[in-house]
Amino acid sequence: MRDQLTFDDTDDLVSLQSAWDGVLKRLGPEIPPAWFERFIRPLHPSSMVDGVAKIKVPGRFVMEWVRERYLSTIQTLLSDEMGYPVVVELVPEAQERSTLSASQPIASAPLPTKPDQEQFRPSEKFSFDTYVVGQSNRLAVAGAKAVASEPGTKYNPLFIYGSSGLGKTHLLHSIAREILKSNPRYPLVYVSAQQFAEEFVTALQNNRIEQFRRHQRSVGVWLVDDIQFIAGKDKTQEEIFHTFNYLHSLGKQIVLTSDRPPRDLYLMDERLRSRFEAGLVADVQMPDTETRCAILLSKANQERVSLDHQVAMFLAENVPGNIRVLEGALTKLAAQASVEGLPISMDLANIMVEQYYRSGQLAKPGFGQIVDAVSKHFKIPSDDIKGTSRKAPIVHARHIAVYMTREITGDSWKHIGGLFGDRDHTSMMHGYQKISEMMQGDKDLRATVKMLIRNVYPEA
């Protein structure tokens, strides 16, 4: 048989044959057995020249069938097995010496050539060394480090969630940096869900969907930031679903971040939510005061700003908001000290906090702000939350809005009932009590409600 190697075979052909065996092993479970035996098994590698692998096909019918259904997948797998990009050219056995290849228009389409698509470069300021670990993020950091050290072997997928500005993107960049440090050419993609959706639509409009898919799927690690943004986008969710399945079936590492746990992604396809929960789901919560102080000191060290521990603790205790806001306060303080030609002191920090943060911290958000925050988080219209619908997701969001209104405003049950469409005060008490009891045993819900309460307060 021709697929048995001889002493006349070149080193490239030997490598190609070995890689082809790996492709068959990986492709087999993905194709119905009858199709595999009829269309895939008869294919044989013929030659490898300048990155072009010629694959012999027994007839034009089989060639067309393979080209239309599995050429892109075969090319991706063969490139992965060879360790470098390979173009697959299908050649009918009767014309092995000719240059004919019905697959060439698709097979030779290059991957995107923009530098940021060829190789993602993590931000210089994001690494595990600069990420301050505390009780609020310990599990997420441990999961991220495990993924970075052995991609695809532990916690696949890794799903990290938490409110904005708490370091989720920092962890994604840290994972990428750690992997690329040991292998600068490691196939890795970092993409925000919003960017994925936009590029997917562009690919559809320009008839470049196969090229888009090759770019997203020809990877060893797939990092997707803010996955909640595809909620409600049916076509994009479908593409994410198939990309997720493809990569996961091959043992490729998947890491996703979101502002809420999978089960709270109400407008997300249930198939996706169940897959997101199949690995490790880890939260990043608002850090305690000591961790906030440590973050400030670490940031000051990175920026070469002289910051006393006492001043850092004062800022940690008196500047409301997430880590991004806290770091912004440090930037304000350093700039003010520089402009006035003074060292950073407790007096200067106190003046800055009074000027920019104290009034915002004391101002109470109104009912409209509370409902809007719940509406945006759960992707449910404000009118539905204040309305009479009894659908479970809407009722849950309504109860959270009731809880937040009572906690923030302290208004009477009768007044709150009036805000929610003249409801009886007993129903308001029931909603508040239900959320209170659920929060005691559900840390995810507790974190979500705390995040929403914090986010409705004005931030400088």
Short mmCIF file of C-alpha atoms in Angstrom, two decimals:
data_model
loop_
_atom_site.label_atom_id
_atom_site.label_comp_id
_atom_site.label_asym_id
_atom_site.label_seq_id
_atom_site.Cartn_x
_atom_site.Cartn_y
_atom_site.Cartn_z
CA MET A 1 0.00 0.00 0.00
CA ARG A 2 1.19 3.47 -0.90
CA ASP A 3 0.54 4.93 2.57
CA GLN A 4 3.27 2.68 4.00
CA LEU A 5 6.51 4.65 4.25
CA THR A 6 9.68 3.56 2.46
CA PHE A 7 13.33 4.59 2.55
CA ASP A 8 12.65 6.72 -0.53
CA ASP A 9 10.26 9.02 1.30
CA THR A 10 11.52 12.51 2.21
CA ASP A 11 11.64 13.81 5.78
CA ASP A 12 8.78 16.21 4.93
CA LEU A 13 6.61 13.36 3.71
CA VAL A 14 7.40 11.29 6.78
CA SER A 15 6.35 14.22 8.98
CA LEU A 16 3.25 14.76 6.85
CA GLN A 17 2.21 11.12 7.12
CA SER A 18 2.67 11.16 10.89
CA ALA A 19 0.68 14.39 11.16
CA TRP A 20 -2.03 12.96 8.90
CA ASP A 21 -2.44 9.97 11.20
CA GLY A 22 -3.02 12.44 14.04
CA VAL A 23 -5.61 14.31 11.96
CA LEU A 24 -7.55 11.09 11.33
CA LYS A 25 -7.58 10.21 15.02
CA ARG A 26 -8.91 13.64 15.96
CA LEU A 27 -11.36 13.92 13.09
CA GLY A 28 -12.87 10.45 13.51
CA PRO A 29 -15.06 11.18 16.55
CA GLU A 30 -16.42 14.34 14.87
CA ILE A 31 -17.83 12.63 11.75
CA PRO A 32 -20.51 9.92 11.39
CA PRO A 33 -18.69 6.58 10.95
CA ALA A 34 -20.25 5.91 7.54
CA TRP A 35 -19.08 9.27 6.21
CA PHE A 36 -15.64 8.84 7.70
CA GLU A 37 -15.09 5.44 6.05
CA ARG A 38 -16.59 6.54 2.73
CA PHE A 39 -15.00 9.98 2.30
CA ILE A 40 -12.16 10.57 4.78
CA ARG A 41 -10.41 7.23 5.21
CA PRO A 42 -9.52 6.96 1.46
CA LEU A 43 -7.58 10.25 1.51
CA HIS A 44 -3.76 9.92 1.41
CA PRO A 45 -1.01 12.53 1.81
CA SER A 46 1.07 12.79 -1.35
CA SER A 47 3.67 15.52 -0.86
CA MET A 48 4.67 18.50 1.25
CA VAL A 49 6.40 21.39 -0.53
CA ASP A 50 6.80 24.94 0.85
CA GLY A 51 3.96 24.51 3.32
CA VAL A 52 1.53 23.08 0.76
CA ALA A 53 0.31 19.57 1.56
CA LYS A 54 -1.12 17.69 -1.40
CA ILE A 55 -3.73 15.14 -0.41
CA LYS A 56 -4.77 12.50 -2.94
CA VAL A 57 -8.52 12.01 -3.34
CA PRO A 58 -10.17 9.02 -5.09
CA GLY A 59 -12.26 10.93 -7.60
CA ARG A 60 -13.87 14.32 -8.12
CA PHE A 61 -17.09 13.52 -6.26
CA VAL A 62 -15.20 12.75 -3.05
CA MET A 63 -13.00 15.82 -3.61
CA GLU A 64 -16.02 18.12 -3.89
CA TRP A 65 -17.68 16.53 -0.86
CA VAL A 66 -14.59 16.95 1.31
CA ARG A 67 -13.92 20.46 0.03
CA GLU A 68 -17.42 21.71 0.87
CA ARG A 69 -17.73 20.10 4.30
CA TYR A 70 -14.37 19.44 5.95
CA LEU A 71 -11.51 21.14 4.10
CA SER A 72 -11.25 24.01 6.59
CA THR A 73 -11.28 21.60 9.53
CA ILE A 74 -8.68 19.32 7.94
CA GLN A 75 -6.42 22.27 7.22
CA THR A 76 -6.72 23.53 10.79
CA LEU A 77 -5.99 20.12 12.32
CA LEU A 78 -3.07 19.43 9.97
CA SER A 79 -1.54 22.82 10.75
CA ASP A 80 -1.88 22.03 14.43
CA GLU A 81 -0.24 18.62 14.03
CA MET A 82 2.62 19.97 11.89
CA GLY A 83 3.22 22.92 14.23
CA TYR A 84 3.03 25.59 11.51
CA PRO A 85 0.45 26.89 8.99
CA VAL A 86 -0.25 24.39 6.23
CA VAL A 87 -2.30 24.87 3.06
CA VAL A 88 -4.15 21.73 2.00
CA GLU A 89 -4.55 21.04 -1.71
CA LEU A 90 -6.88 18.24 -2.76
CA VAL A 91 -5.70 16.37 -5.87
CA PRO A 92 -7.71 13.68 -7.72
CA GLU A 93 -5.60 10.52 -7.97
CA ALA A 94 -5.89 10.50 -11.75
CA GLN A 95 -4.35 13.97 -11.91
CA GLU A 96 -1.80 13.78 -9.10
CA ARG A 97 0.88 15.50 -11.17
CA SER A 98 -1.33 18.34 -12.33
CA THR A 99 -1.78 21.55 -10.42
CA LEU A 100 -5.55 21.20 -10.50
CA SER A 101 -7.20 21.81 -7.14
CA ALA A 102 -10.83 22.65 -6.83
CA SER A 103 -10.18 23.53 -3.20
CA GLN A 104 -7.53 26.12 -3.83
CA PRO A 105 -9.70 29.26 -3.63
CA ILE A 106 -10.67 28.37 -0.04
CA ALA A 107 -7.55 26.50 1.03
CA SER A 108 -5.15 29.22 0.03
CA ALA A 109 -7.06 32.02 1.73
CA PRO A 110 -4.57 33.46 4.22
CA LEU A 111 -5.26 34.11 7.85
CA PRO A 112 -5.80 37.77 8.75
CA THR A 113 -2.52 39.60 8.33
CA LYS A 114 -3.00 42.42 10.81
CA PRO A 115 -0.35 42.14 13.55
CA ASP A 116 -2.89 42.20 16.38
CA GLN A 117 -4.67 39.24 14.78
CA GLU A 118 -1.55 37.27 13.94
CA GLN A 119 -0.32 37.31 17.52
CA PHE A 120 -2.08 38.87 20.47
CA ARG A 121 0.22 40.94 22.66
CA PRO A 122 -0.93 41.22 26.28
CA SER A 123 -0.68 44.59 27.97
CA GLU A 124 2.67 45.31 29.60
CA LYS A 125 0.97 46.35 32.84
CA PHE A 126 -1.05 43.14 33.26
CA SER A 127 0.63 40.08 34.76
CA PHE A 128 0.17 37.68 37.65
CA ASP A 129 2.98 39.50 39.46
CA THR A 130 1.03 42.77 39.47
CA TYR A 131 -2.33 41.18 40.36
CA VAL A 132 -3.01 41.55 44.07
CA VAL A 133 -4.59 38.38 45.49
CA GLY A 134 -7.13 38.52 48.29
CA GLN A 135 -10.07 36.57 49.61
CA SER A 136 -12.30 38.22 47.00
CA ASN A 137 -10.44 36.77 44.01
CA ARG A 138 -8.38 33.83 45.28
CA LEU A 139 -10.25 31.07 43.41
CA ALA A 140 -10.25 32.98 40.12
CA VAL A 141 -6.51 33.61 40.33
CA ALA A 142 -5.77 29.97 41.19
CA GLY A 143 -7.84 28.84 38.21
CA ALA A 144 -6.13 31.31 35.89
CA LYS A 145 -2.66 30.21 36.96
CA ALA A 146 -3.54 26.54 36.52
CA VAL A 147 -4.82 27.24 33.01
CA ALA A 148 -1.71 29.24 32.12
CA SER A 149 0.64 26.47 33.28
CA GLU A 150 -1.20 23.60 31.56
CA PRO A 151 -3.66 24.86 28.93
CA GLY A 152 -6.46 22.45 28.13
CA THR A 153 -5.75 20.00 30.97
CA LYS A 154 -7.48 21.70 33.92
CA TYR A 155 -10.60 23.80 34.34
CA ASN A 156 -11.80 23.78 30.75
CA PRO A 157 -13.67 26.01 30.31
CA LEU A 158 -12.67 28.54 32.96
CA PHE A 159 -15.47 31.08 33.51
CA ILE A 160 -14.58 34.18 35.55
CA TYR A 161 -17.30 36.64 36.50
CA GLY A 162 -17.61 39.83 38.51
CA SER A 163 -18.64 43.46 38.11
CA SER A 164 -16.73 45.90 35.96
CA GLY A 165 -13.34 47.14 37.08
CA LEU A 166 -12.36 44.24 39.36
CA GLY A 167 -9.58 42.70 37.26
CA LYS A 168 -11.13 40.12 34.94
CA THR A 169 -9.37 41.49 31.87
CA HIS A 170 -6.17 41.66 33.92
CA LEU A 171 -6.42 37.91 34.50
CA LEU A 172 -6.99 37.17 30.80
CA HIS A 173 -3.91 39.17 29.85
CA SER A 174 -1.94 37.47 32.62
CA ILE A 175 -2.86 34.04 31.26
CA ALA A 176 -1.77 35.07 27.77
CA ARG A 177 1.47 36.60 29.04
CA GLU A 178 2.41 33.48 31.01
CA ILE A 179 1.77 31.17 28.05
CA LEU A 180 3.57 33.37 25.53
CA LYS A 181 6.51 33.78 27.87
CA SER A 182 7.33 30.08 27.55
CA ASN A 183 6.29 29.82 23.88
CA PRO A 184 6.10 33.14 21.99
CA ARG A 185 4.51 31.43 18.96
CA TYR A 186 1.80 29.65 20.89
CA PRO A 187 -1.50 29.89 18.93
CA LEU A 188 -3.66 32.11 21.11
CA VAL A 189 -6.61 34.42 20.46
CA TYR A 190 -7.92 37.14 22.77
CA VAL A 191 -11.20 38.74 21.69
CA SER A 192 -13.96 40.69 23.38
CA ALA A 193 -17.45 39.38 22.73
CA GLN A 194 -18.36 42.73 21.17
CA GLN A 195 -15.38 42.49 18.82
CA PHE A 196 -16.29 38.90 17.96
CA ALA A 197 -19.84 39.94 17.04
CA GLU A 198 -18.65 42.85 14.89
CA GLU A 199 -16.03 40.79 13.05
CA PHE A 200 -18.54 37.97 12.53
CA VAL A 201 -21.03 40.35 10.91
CA THR A 202 -18.27 41.84 8.73
CA ALA A 203 -17.19 38.37 7.66
CA LEU A 204 -20.75 37.50 6.67
CA GLN A 205 -21.13 40.71 4.69
CA ASN A 206 -17.85 40.17 2.81
CA ASN A 207 -18.24 36.43 2.23
CA ARG A 208 -15.17 35.69 4.40
CA ILE A 209 -16.80 33.51 7.02
CA GLU A 210 -14.39 30.59 6.49
CA GLN A 211 -11.40 32.87 7.01
CA PHE A 212 -13.01 34.27 10.17
CA ARG A 213 -13.61 30.75 11.50
CA ARG A 214 -10.07 29.63 10.78
CA HIS A 215 -8.73 32.59 12.71
CA GLN A 216 -10.93 31.89 15.76
CA ARG A 217 -10.49 28.12 15.72
CA SER A 218 -6.82 27.66 14.77
CA VAL A 219 -5.76 28.18 18.38
CA GLY A 220 -4.62 26.38 21.47
CA VAL A 221 -6.15 28.95 23.84
CA TRP A 222 -9.31 31.00 23.22
CA LEU A 223 -9.80 33.98 25.55
CA VAL A 224 -13.18 35.74 25.33
CA ASP A 225 -13.83 38.87 27.39
CA ASP A 226 -17.29 40.15 28.43
CA ILE A 227 -19.26 37.25 26.96
CA GLN A 228 -22.50 38.82 28.27
CA PHE A 229 -22.50 41.21 25.30
CA ILE A 230 -23.65 38.49 22.89
CA ALA A 231 -26.85 37.88 24.88
CA GLY A 232 -29.79 38.39 22.56
CA LYS A 233 -27.65 38.13 19.39
CA ASP A 234 -28.89 34.80 18.03
CA LYS A 235 -26.56 34.38 15.03
CA THR A 236 -23.50 35.38 17.05
CA GLN A 237 -24.48 32.98 19.84
CA GLU A 238 -24.78 30.20 17.28
CA GLU A 239 -21.27 30.93 16.00
CA ILE A 240 -19.89 31.07 19.55
CA PHE A 241 -21.63 27.76 20.27
CA HIS A 242 -20.02 25.96 17.32
CA THR A 243 -16.60 27.51 17.95
CA PHE A 244 -16.81 26.52 21.62
CA ASN A 245 -17.77 22.93 20.72
CA TYR A 246 -15.05 22.66 18.09
CA LEU A 247 -12.26 23.86 20.38
CA HIS A 248 -13.47 21.99 23.45
CA SER A 249 -13.73 18.70 21.52
CA LEU A 250 -10.06 19.06 20.57
CA GLY A 251 -8.99 19.78 24.14
CA LYS A 252 -8.18 23.44 23.46
CA GLN A 253 -8.32 25.78 26.45
CA ILE A 254 -11.28 28.18 26.69
CA VAL A 255 -11.44 31.07 29.16
CA LEU A 256 -14.41 33.44 29.34
CA THR A 257 -15.27 36.43 31.49
CA SER A 258 -18.64 37.99 32.26
CA ASP A 259 -20.20 40.51 34.62
CA ARG A 260 -22.50 37.80 36.03
CA PRO A 261 -22.56 34.01 36.53
CA PRO A 262 -23.74 31.79 33.63
CA ARG A 263 -27.15 31.13 35.16
CA ASP A 264 -27.91 34.88 35.21
CA LEU A 265 -27.30 35.26 31.47
CA TYR A 266 -31.03 35.10 30.85
CA LEU A 267 -30.98 36.02 27.14
CA MET A 268 -28.21 33.50 26.42
CA ASP A 269 -28.93 30.19 24.71
CA GLU A 270 -29.38 27.49 27.36
CA ARG A 271 -26.90 25.28 25.47
CA LEU A 272 -24.22 27.91 25.94
CA ARG A 273 -25.02 28.53 29.61
CA SER A 274 -24.75 24.81 30.39
CA ARG A 275 -21.38 24.61 28.62
CA PHE A 276 -20.07 27.66 30.47
CA GLU A 277 -20.84 25.89 33.76
CA ALA A 278 -19.14 22.64 32.73
CA GLY A 279 -15.70 23.70 33.96
CA LEU A 280 -14.62 25.99 36.81
CA VAL A 281 -16.85 29.00 37.52
CA ALA A 282 -15.01 31.50 39.72
CA ASP A 283 -16.06 34.94 40.87
CA VAL A 284 -14.12 38.13 41.44
CA GLN A 285 -15.83 40.17 44.15
CA MET A 286 -15.30 43.68 45.45
CA PRO A 287 -12.11 43.48 47.55
CA ASP A 288 -12.04 44.23 51.24
CA THR A 289 -10.33 47.33 52.60
CA GLU A 290 -6.98 45.63 53.22
CA THR A 291 -6.85 44.26 49.67
CA ARG A 292 -7.83 47.67 48.26
CA CYS A 293 -4.94 49.19 50.22
CA ALA A 294 -2.54 46.55 48.86
CA ILE A 295 -3.74 47.25 45.31
CA LEU A 296 -3.05 50.96 45.75
CA LEU A 297 0.46 50.31 47.10
CA SER A 298 1.17 47.92 44.21
CA LYS A 299 -0.10 50.47 41.68
CA ALA A 300 1.98 53.22 43.27
CA ASN A 301 5.06 51.00 43.06
CA GLN A 302 4.44 50.33 39.36
CA GLU A 303 3.97 54.04 38.65
CA ARG A 304 6.94 55.02 40.84
CA VAL A 305 4.70 57.13 43.07
CA SER A 306 5.75 57.61 46.68
CA LEU A 307 2.71 56.55 48.70
CA ASP A 308 2.62 56.14 52.44
CA HIS A 309 0.75 53.12 53.86
CA GLN A 310 -1.43 55.37 56.01
CA VAL A 311 -2.49 57.44 52.99
CA ALA A 312 -3.18 54.28 50.97
CA MET A 313 -5.42 52.93 53.74
CA PHE A 314 -7.25 56.27 53.94
CA LEU A 315 -7.99 56.13 50.20
CA ALA A 316 -9.04 52.49 50.41
CA GLU A 317 -11.56 53.34 53.13
CA ASN A 318 -12.92 56.58 51.69
CA VAL A 319 -12.94 56.25 47.90
CA PRO A 320 -16.11 54.41 46.79
CA GLY A 321 -16.33 52.32 43.64
CA ASN A 322 -14.38 49.57 41.93
CA ILE A 323 -10.63 49.11 41.47
CA ARG A 324 -10.61 51.28 38.36
CA VAL A 325 -12.10 54.16 40.36
CA LEU A 326 -9.64 53.54 43.19
CA GLU A 327 -6.65 53.64 40.83
CA GLY A 328 -8.11 56.78 39.27
CA ALA A 329 -8.11 58.40 42.71
CA LEU A 330 -4.40 57.62 43.06
CA THR A 331 -3.74 59.19 39.66
CA LYS A 332 -5.68 62.33 40.69
CA LEU A 333 -3.75 62.56 43.96
CA ALA A 334 -0.37 62.11 42.28
CA ALA A 335 -1.23 64.73 39.64
CA GLN A 336 -2.43 67.22 42.24
CA ALA A 337 0.73 66.74 44.29
CA SER A 338 2.87 67.23 41.18
CA VAL A 339 1.05 70.42 40.12
CA GLU A 340 1.36 71.94 43.59
CA GLY A 341 4.93 70.75 44.03
CA LEU A 342 4.06 68.95 47.26
CA PRO A 343 4.63 65.40 48.51
CA ILE A 344 1.59 63.12 48.82
CA SER A 345 0.31 63.56 52.35
CA MET A 346 -2.74 62.78 54.45
CA ASP A 347 -3.87 66.42 54.26
CA LEU A 348 -3.68 66.43 50.47
CA ALA A 349 -5.49 63.08 50.27
CA ASN A 350 -8.25 64.37 52.58
CA ILE A 351 -8.78 67.48 50.43
CA MET A 352 -8.94 65.36 47.27
CA VAL A 353 -11.45 62.91 48.76
CA GLU A 354 -13.68 65.75 50.03
CA GLN A 355 -13.57 67.46 46.65
CA TYR A 356 -14.16 64.49 44.34
CA TYR A 357 -15.64 61.59 46.29
CA ARG A 358 -17.30 62.51 49.58
CA SER A 359 -20.42 64.17 48.14
CA GLY A 360 -20.92 61.37 45.63
CA GLN A 361 -20.61 58.80 48.37
CA LEU A 362 -23.36 60.46 50.44
CA ALA A 363 -25.79 61.13 47.60
CA LYS A 364 -28.59 58.56 47.40
CA PRO A 365 -29.57 57.22 43.99
CA GLY A 366 -33.20 57.63 42.99
CA PHE A 367 -35.74 54.93 42.20
CA GLY A 368 -35.25 55.41 38.46
CA GLN A 369 -31.50 54.82 38.76
CA ILE A 370 -32.08 51.63 40.75
CA VAL A 371 -34.54 50.17 38.25
CA ASP A 372 -32.32 51.19 35.31
CA ALA A 373 -29.34 49.40 36.88
CA VAL A 374 -31.35 46.20 37.40
CA SER A 375 -32.79 46.51 33.89
CA LYS A 376 -29.35 46.80 32.26
CA HIS A 377 -27.89 43.96 34.28
CA PHE A 378 -30.66 41.45 33.58
CA LYS A 379 -31.44 42.77 30.07
CA ILE A 380 -35.10 43.23 31.04
CA PRO A 381 -36.99 46.44 30.14
CA SER A 382 -37.64 48.78 33.07
CA ASP A 383 -41.37 48.82 32.29
CA ASP A 384 -41.49 45.03 32.70
CA ILE A 385 -39.76 45.24 36.08
CA LYS A 386 -42.33 47.80 37.24
CA GLY A 387 -45.16 45.99 35.45
CA THR A 388 -47.34 42.99 36.23
CA SER A 389 -45.61 40.14 34.35
CA ARG A 390 -45.25 36.90 36.34
CA LYS A 391 -42.49 35.39 34.21
CA ALA A 392 -39.81 34.01 36.54
CA PRO A 393 -36.82 36.09 35.27
CA ILE A 394 -38.86 39.31 35.46
CA VAL A 395 -40.20 38.53 38.94
CA HIS A 396 -36.66 37.76 40.15
CA ALA A 397 -35.37 41.07 38.78
CA ARG A 398 -38.34 42.90 40.31
CA HIS A 399 -37.66 41.42 43.75
CA ILE A 400 -34.02 42.50 43.53
CA ALA A 401 -35.15 46.04 42.60
CA VAL A 402 -37.49 46.03 45.62
CA TYR A 403 -34.66 44.87 47.89
CA MET A 404 -32.28 47.54 46.58
CA THR A 405 -34.92 50.30 46.86
CA ARG A 406 -35.59 49.45 50.49
CA GLU A 407 -31.88 49.14 51.36
CA ILE A 408 -30.85 52.37 49.62
CA THR A 409 -33.79 54.71 50.24
CA GLY A 410 -35.26 53.29 53.45
CA ASP A 411 -38.72 54.28 52.17
CA SER A 412 -41.87 52.76 53.64
CA TRP A 413 -43.32 49.59 52.14
CA LYS A 414 -46.42 51.53 51.10
CA HIS A 415 -44.34 54.11 49.22
CA ILE A 416 -42.23 51.41 47.53
CA GLY A 417 -45.41 49.57 46.52
CA GLY A 418 -46.61 52.78 44.87
CA LEU A 419 -43.38 53.01 42.87
CA PHE A 420 -43.94 49.48 41.58
CA GLY A 421 -47.40 50.12 40.14
CA ASP A 422 -49.45 50.58 43.33
CA ARG A 423 -48.71 47.11 44.63
CA ASP A 424 -49.78 46.06 48.09
CA HIS A 425 -47.15 46.63 50.77
CA THR A 426 -47.22 42.93 51.72
CA SER A 427 -46.00 41.91 48.24
CA MET A 428 -43.11 44.36 48.62
CA MET A 429 -42.21 42.85 51.98
CA HIS A 430 -42.41 39.36 50.47
CA GLY A 431 -40.05 40.28 47.62
CA TYR A 432 -37.55 41.86 50.01
CA GLN A 433 -37.66 38.89 52.38
CA LYS A 434 -37.23 36.39 49.56
CA ILE A 435 -34.08 38.07 48.25
CA SER A 436 -32.72 38.42 51.79
CA GLU A 437 -33.13 34.69 52.42
CA MET A 438 -31.71 33.71 49.01
CA MET A 439 -28.62 35.89 49.56
CA GLN A 440 -27.80 34.05 52.79
CA GLY A 441 -27.24 30.76 50.95
CA ASP A 442 -26.28 32.00 47.49
CA LYS A 443 -22.97 33.83 47.34
CA ASP A 444 -23.38 34.53 43.62
CA LEU A 445 -26.65 36.36 44.19
CA ARG A 446 -25.17 38.16 47.18
CA ALA A 447 -22.24 39.36 45.07
CA THR A 448 -24.58 40.45 42.26
CA VAL A 449 -26.81 42.51 44.55
CA LYS A 450 -23.84 44.13 46.29
CA MET A 451 -22.33 44.99 42.92
CA LEU A 452 -25.59 46.55 41.72
CA ILE A 453 -25.96 48.62 44.90
CA ARG A 454 -22.41 49.89 44.64
CA ASN A 455 -22.74 50.68 40.94
CA VAL A 456 -25.82 52.90 41.31
CA TYR A 457 -23.91 55.35 43.49
CA PRO A 458 -22.28 58.22 41.58
CA GLU A 459 -18.58 57.70 40.84
CA ALA A 460 -16.06 60.39 40.10
#
